[in-house]
Coordinates of C-alpha atoms in Angstrom, one line a residue:
M1 CA -80.4 64.8 19.7
Q2 CA -77.9 66.1 17.1
K3 CA -75.0 65.8 19.7
M4 CA -76.1 62.3 20.4
L5 CA -76.2 61.4 16.7
A6 CA -72.8 63.0 16.1
A7 CA -71.3 61.1 19.0
F8 CA -72.8 57.8 17.7
I9 CA -71.4 58.4 14.2
S10 CA -68.0 59.3 15.7
R11 CA -67.9 56.0 17.6
V12 CA -68.9 54.0 14.5
L13 CA -66.1 55.7 12.4
R14 CA -63.6 55.0 15.2
R15 CA -64.5 51.3 15.2
V16 CA -64.3 51.1 11.4
A17 CA -60.9 52.8 11.5
Q18 CA -59.7 50.4 14.3
K19 CA -60.9 47.3 12.2
S20 CA -59.0 48.7 9.2
A21 CA -55.9 49.2 11.2
R22 CA -56.0 45.6 12.4
R23 CA -56.5 44.5 8.8
V24 CA -53.6 46.3 7.2
L25 CA -50.4 46.7 9.1
V26 CA -47.7 48.4 7.1
A27 CA -44.4 48.5 8.9
S28 CA -42.2 50.3 6.4
R29 CA -42.0 51.4 2.8
N30 CA -38.9 52.2 0.8
S31 CA -37.9 53.2 -2.7
S32 CA -37.0 49.7 -3.9
N33 CA -40.6 48.9 -4.8
D34 CA -41.4 46.7 -1.8
A35 CA -43.0 47.0 1.6
T36 CA -42.7 45.2 4.9
F37 CA -45.8 43.9 6.6
E38 CA -46.6 42.4 10.0
I39 CA -48.2 39.0 9.9
E40 CA -49.9 36.9 12.6
K41 CA -47.7 34.8 14.8
C42 CA -48.2 31.1 14.4
D43 CA -49.0 28.8 17.3
L44 CA -46.3 26.2 17.8
H45 CA -46.2 22.5 18.8
L46 CA -42.9 20.9 19.7
L47 CA -41.0 23.8 18.2
E48 CA -38.9 26.4 20.0
E49 CA -39.2 29.0 17.2
G50 CA -41.5 29.5 14.3
P51 CA -41.9 31.5 11.1
P52 CA -41.2 35.3 11.2
V53 CA -43.8 37.8 12.2
T54 CA -42.8 40.3 9.5
T55 CA -42.2 39.8 5.8
V56 CA -41.3 41.8 2.7
L57 CA -43.6 41.8 -0.3
T58 CA -42.4 43.2 -3.6
R59 CA -44.7 44.8 -6.1
A60 CA -44.1 42.0 -8.6
E61 CA -44.9 39.3 -6.0
G62 CA -48.0 41.2 -4.9
L63 CA -49.4 41.5 -8.4
K64 CA -48.7 37.9 -9.1
Y65 CA -50.4 36.7 -5.9
Y66 CA -53.4 39.0 -6.5
R67 CA -53.9 37.7 -10.1
M68 CA -53.6 34.1 -9.0
M69 CA -56.1 34.4 -6.1
L70 CA -58.5 36.4 -8.2
T71 CA -58.2 33.8 -11.0
V72 CA -59.0 30.9 -8.6
R73 CA -61.9 32.8 -7.1
R74 CA -63.5 33.6 -10.5
M75 CA -62.7 30.1 -11.9
E76 CA -64.6 28.5 -9.0
L77 CA -67.6 30.9 -9.4
K78 CA -67.7 30.0 -13.1
A79 CA -67.6 26.3 -12.2
D80 CA -70.6 27.0 -9.9
Q81 CA -72.4 28.5 -12.8
L82 CA -71.5 25.7 -15.2
Y83 CA -72.7 23.1 -12.7
K84 CA -76.0 24.8 -12.3
Q85 CA -76.3 24.9 -16.1
K86 CA -75.6 21.1 -16.1
F87 CA -72.4 21.4 -18.1
I88 CA -70.6 19.9 -15.0
R89 CA -72.0 16.8 -13.5
G90 CA -71.0 14.5 -10.7
F91 CA -69.1 15.7 -7.6
C92 CA -67.7 19.2 -7.6
H93 CA -66.0 20.7 -4.5
L94 CA -65.2 24.5 -4.7
C95 CA -62.5 26.3 -2.8
D96 CA -63.5 29.9 -3.1
G97 CA -62.5 31.6 0.2
Q98 CA -59.4 29.4 0.5
E99 CA -57.3 31.1 -2.2
A100 CA -54.6 32.2 0.2
C101 CA -53.8 28.6 1.0
C102 CA -53.0 27.3 -2.5
V103 CA -51.3 30.5 -3.6
G104 CA -49.3 30.9 -0.4
L105 CA -48.3 27.2 -0.4
E106 CA -47.0 27.4 -4.0
A107 CA -45.1 30.6 -3.1
G108 CA -43.3 28.8 -0.3
I109 CA -42.1 25.7 -2.2
N110 CA -40.2 24.9 -5.3
P111 CA -41.7 23.7 -8.6
S112 CA -39.7 20.5 -8.3
D113 CA -41.4 19.7 -5.0
H114 CA -44.1 17.1 -5.1
L115 CA -47.7 17.9 -4.0
I116 CA -50.4 15.4 -3.1
T117 CA -53.9 16.6 -2.2
S118 CA -57.4 15.6 -1.6
Y119 CA -60.5 17.0 -3.3
R120 CA -61.3 20.7 -3.3
A121 CA -58.1 21.0 -5.3
H122 CA -59.0 23.2 -8.3
G123 CA -57.0 26.1 -6.8
M124 CA -53.9 23.9 -6.3
C125 CA -54.3 22.5 -9.8
Y126 CA -54.0 26.1 -11.1
T127 CA -51.1 27.2 -8.9
R128 CA -49.2 24.0 -9.8
G129 CA -49.3 25.1 -13.5
L130 CA -52.5 23.8 -15.1
S131 CA -54.4 26.4 -17.2
V132 CA -57.9 27.6 -16.4
R133 CA -59.0 26.2 -19.7
S134 CA -57.7 22.7 -18.9
I135 CA -59.3 22.7 -15.5
L136 CA -62.7 23.9 -16.6
T137 CA -62.6 21.6 -19.6
E138 CA -61.8 18.7 -17.3
L139 CA -64.8 19.7 -15.1
T140 CA -67.1 19.5 -18.1
G141 CA -65.6 16.1 -19.1
R142 CA -64.2 17.1 -22.5
R143 CA -61.2 15.9 -24.4
G144 CA -59.2 19.1 -23.8
G145 CA -59.2 18.7 -20.0
C146 CA -56.1 18.1 -18.0
A147 CA -57.1 14.4 -17.5
K148 CA -58.6 14.1 -21.0
G149 CA -62.1 14.5 -19.6
K150 CA -62.0 11.3 -17.6
G151 CA -61.1 12.6 -14.1
G152 CA -63.5 15.4 -13.3
S153 CA -63.3 17.6 -10.2
M154 CA -61.5 15.2 -8.0
H155 CA -58.9 13.7 -10.3
M156 CA -56.6 16.2 -11.9
Y157 CA -52.9 15.8 -12.4
T158 CA -49.8 17.6 -13.8
K159 CA -46.0 17.4 -13.3
N160 CA -45.2 16.8 -9.6
F161 CA -48.8 17.1 -8.7
Y162 CA -50.9 14.1 -7.7
G163 CA -54.2 15.7 -7.8
G164 CA -57.5 15.6 -5.9
N165 CA -58.0 12.2 -4.3
G166 CA -61.7 11.2 -4.1
I167 CA -61.3 9.1 -1.0
V168 CA -61.6 11.1 2.2
G169 CA -58.2 11.1 4.0
A170 CA -56.5 8.9 1.4
Q171 CA -54.0 11.5 0.4
G172 CA -52.3 11.1 3.8
P173 CA -51.1 7.5 3.3
L174 CA -50.2 8.3 -0.2
A175 CA -47.9 11.2 0.9
E176 CA -46.5 9.0 3.8
A177 CA -48.1 8.0 7.1
F178 CA -47.2 10.1 10.2
N179 CA -45.4 7.2 11.9
M180 CA -43.3 6.1 8.9
A181 CA -42.4 9.8 8.1
A182 CA -41.3 10.4 11.6
L183 CA -39.3 7.1 11.9
W184 CA -37.4 7.7 8.7
K185 CA -37.3 11.5 9.1
L186 CA -38.8 12.0 5.7
P187 CA -39.0 15.5 4.2
C188 CA -42.8 15.7 4.3
V189 CA -45.0 18.6 5.1
F190 CA -48.5 17.5 6.2
I191 CA -51.2 20.1 5.7
C192 CA -54.6 20.4 7.2
E193 CA -56.8 23.1 5.5
N194 CA -59.1 23.7 8.3
N195 CA -62.1 25.5 6.8
L196 CA -64.0 25.0 10.1
Y197 CA -66.7 22.6 8.7
A198 CA -67.0 19.0 7.5
M199 CA -69.8 18.0 5.2
G200 CA -72.4 19.5 7.4
T201 CA -70.9 19.8 10.9
S202 CA -68.7 22.4 12.5
A203 CA -65.3 21.3 13.8
E204 CA -66.2 22.3 17.3
R205 CA -69.2 19.9 17.3
A206 CA -67.2 17.0 15.8
A207 CA -63.9 17.2 17.6
A208 CA -63.1 17.3 21.3
S209 CA -59.8 19.0 20.4
T210 CA -59.8 21.4 17.4
D211 CA -56.0 21.9 17.6
Y212 CA -55.3 20.0 14.5
Y213 CA -51.7 21.2 14.3
K214 CA -51.1 19.0 17.4
R215 CA -52.7 15.9 15.9
G216 CA -49.3 14.7 14.7
N217 CA -48.5 14.1 18.3
F218 CA -44.8 13.4 18.0
I219 CA -44.5 15.5 14.8
P220 CA -44.0 19.3 15.3
G221 CA -46.8 21.5 14.2
L222 CA -47.9 25.1 13.2
K223 CA -51.2 26.8 13.3
V224 CA -51.3 29.3 10.5
D225 CA -53.6 32.2 9.5
G226 CA -54.8 30.6 6.2
M227 CA -56.6 33.7 5.1
D228 CA -53.4 35.7 4.7
V229 CA -51.3 34.7 1.7
L230 CA -48.2 36.2 3.2
C231 CA -48.6 34.3 6.5
V232 CA -49.1 31.0 4.5
R233 CA -46.1 31.8 2.4
E234 CA -43.8 32.4 5.3
A235 CA -45.1 29.4 7.3
T236 CA -44.6 27.2 4.2
K237 CA -41.0 28.4 3.7
F238 CA -40.3 27.7 7.3
A239 CA -41.8 24.2 7.1
A240 CA -40.0 23.4 3.9
D241 CA -36.7 24.5 5.3
Y242 CA -37.3 22.5 8.4
C243 CA -37.8 19.3 6.3
R244 CA -35.0 20.0 3.9
S245 CA -32.6 20.4 6.9
G246 CA -33.1 16.7 7.7
K247 CA -35.3 17.2 10.8
G248 CA -38.1 15.1 9.5
P249 CA -41.8 15.8 8.9
I250 CA -43.8 18.8 10.1
L251 CA -47.6 19.5 10.3
M252 CA -49.3 22.7 9.3
E253 CA -52.9 23.7 10.1
L254 CA -54.1 26.4 7.8
Q255 CA -57.1 28.1 9.4
T256 CA -59.3 29.1 6.4
Y257 CA -62.9 29.4 5.3
R258 CA -64.9 28.2 2.4
Y259 CA -67.8 30.3 1.0
H260 CA -69.6 27.5 -0.8
G261 CA -71.0 24.4 0.9
H262 CA -69.1 21.1 1.1
S263 CA -70.2 20.2 -2.5
M264 CA -72.7 21.5 -5.0
S265 CA -75.4 19.4 -3.3
D266 CA -74.8 21.3 -0.1
P267 CA -76.2 24.9 0.1
G268 CA -73.9 25.5 3.1
V269 CA -76.4 27.5 5.2
S270 CA -78.2 24.8 7.2
Y271 CA -75.4 24.5 9.7
R272 CA -74.1 28.1 9.6
T273 CA -75.7 31.4 9.1
R274 CA -75.5 33.6 6.0
E275 CA -74.5 36.4 8.4
E276 CA -71.4 34.4 9.4
I277 CA -70.4 33.9 5.8
Q278 CA -70.9 37.6 5.0
E279 CA -68.9 38.6 8.1
V280 CA -65.9 36.6 6.8
R281 CA -66.3 38.1 3.4
S282 CA -66.3 41.6 4.7
K283 CA -63.5 41.3 7.3
R284 CA -61.2 38.4 6.4
D285 CA -61.5 37.8 2.7
P286 CA -58.0 36.8 1.5
I287 CA -58.1 38.8 -1.8
M288 CA -59.3 41.9 0.0
I289 CA -56.6 41.6 2.6
L290 CA -53.9 41.6 0.0
Q291 CA -55.6 44.3 -2.1
D292 CA -55.8 46.6 0.9
R293 CA -52.1 46.0 1.8
M294 CA -51.0 46.7 -1.7
V295 CA -53.0 49.9 -2.2
N296 CA -52.3 51.3 1.2
S297 CA -48.5 50.7 0.8
K298 CA -48.6 52.1 -2.7
L299 CA -47.4 48.8 -4.3
A300 CA -50.3 49.1 -6.7
T301 CA -53.2 51.4 -7.5
V302 CA -56.9 50.6 -7.5
E303 CA -56.9 51.1 -11.2
E304 CA -54.2 48.6 -11.8
L305 CA -56.0 45.9 -9.8
K306 CA -59.2 46.6 -11.6
E307 CA -57.4 46.1 -14.9
I308 CA -56.2 42.8 -13.7
G309 CA -59.8 41.9 -12.8
T310 CA -60.9 42.7 -16.3
E311 CA -58.1 40.5 -17.8
V312 CA -59.0 37.6 -15.5
K313 CA -62.6 37.8 -16.3
K314 CA -61.9 37.6 -20.0
E315 CA -59.6 34.6 -19.4
I316 CA -62.3 32.8 -17.4
D317 CA -65.0 33.5 -20.0
D318 CA -62.8 32.3 -22.9
A319 CA -62.0 29.1 -21.0
A320 CA -65.6 28.5 -20.2
Q321 CA -66.6 28.9 -23.8
F322 CA -64.0 26.3 -24.8
A323 CA -65.0 24.0 -22.0
T324 CA -68.6 23.9 -23.1
S325 CA -67.9 23.4 -26.9
D326 CA -64.9 21.0 -26.8
P327 CA -65.9 17.4 -27.9
E328 CA -66.2 14.6 -25.3
P329 CA -63.6 11.8 -25.3
R330 CA -64.3 8.8 -27.6
L331 CA -65.4 5.6 -25.9
E332 CA -62.4 3.7 -27.1
E333 CA -60.2 6.1 -25.1
L334 CA -61.7 4.8 -21.8
G335 CA -58.7 2.6 -21.0
H336 CA -56.0 5.0 -22.0
H337 CA -53.5 6.4 -19.6
V338 CA -54.0 3.8 -16.9
Y339 CA -50.2 3.8 -16.4
S340 CA -47.5 6.2 -17.4
G341 CA -44.7 5.0 -19.6
D342 CA -45.9 1.3 -20.0
S343 CA -46.4 -0.4 -23.3
S344 CA -50.0 -0.8 -24.6
F345 CA -52.1 -3.6 -23.1
E346 CA -55.8 -4.7 -23.0
V347 CA -58.1 -3.5 -20.3
R348 CA -61.3 -5.5 -19.6
G349 CA -64.5 -3.6 -19.7
A350 CA -67.8 -4.3 -17.9
N351 CA -67.7 -7.9 -19.1
P352 CA -65.1 -10.2 -20.5
W353 CA -66.2 -9.5 -24.1
I354 CA -65.6 -5.8 -23.9
K355 CA -62.0 -4.8 -24.1
F356 CA -60.2 -1.5 -24.3
K357 CA -56.6 -0.8 -25.3
S358 CA -54.6 1.2 -22.8
V359 CA -52.1 3.7 -24.3
S360 CA -49.7 5.7 -22.1

């Protein structure tokens, strides 16, 4: 019996070791404070070559990405808490689990590039430069929010960022339709964050073909591991360079996963199991993947990453305190900021006798 038990334990340990080996692939380490990692090869559509399958990560980059992803994760968890406490009302779509997408995308483009997105955009708001305080305060509808408390979860904006669009699919025509972009060879990267589920239906049940990176038809496409920030970064660099070279648009499908339901009204477990969510958390969590890489390659210590976690927690808590105590916008500000840069004009309210002044 003891021999059988020992053999069983040995098999389990071997499997754990094999899974860990698949999860963290360190190709080399040198004295310049960086490490080279293997990343998953992208599937290609109408492309002869794609992004590289290895990439270099510096210590500074790793710490930056880790802090950003952890901030987005904890910001979304705090938003969940504030919603349940009724500080946040209306629609609220959380992106925890998808942090590698927003952080990797920002790492692969320039601050001067323009970004247009749909809802579930809190992470991209942060990576584009908005503070945690301004995002949470916008969610609670207060004056200190990034849209002065009038936009909420789906309507946040900053320089070169045209934030969460509340109409499903409407960000596509805003960014440029496929046909027009292809005809005019516009430098546009179309992105599908495929988190495997719609409001309550899996992609496999809703689509005869789940190869969304081929949906551009005449537009080249990439299927990218959206749970790996380095894979997203390199794919984004490749796509951006492709567009900048004058070749026209390109489509990227980022295969990712959301831990929350579609919105706060969706528990997210009626069309998928809790075991499925837990399996992704334990094996493919984007923050854990980066953490393991950094620790195993000696780019950072566990203690350093814990210290970052403590700092992030304080930042989130302080932002939440402000977001729940800041005053709400005054009613007379309802018509403000309709346009940017225009002179003041009157905006009609609910009836002809109610008028508001619009100030840019």
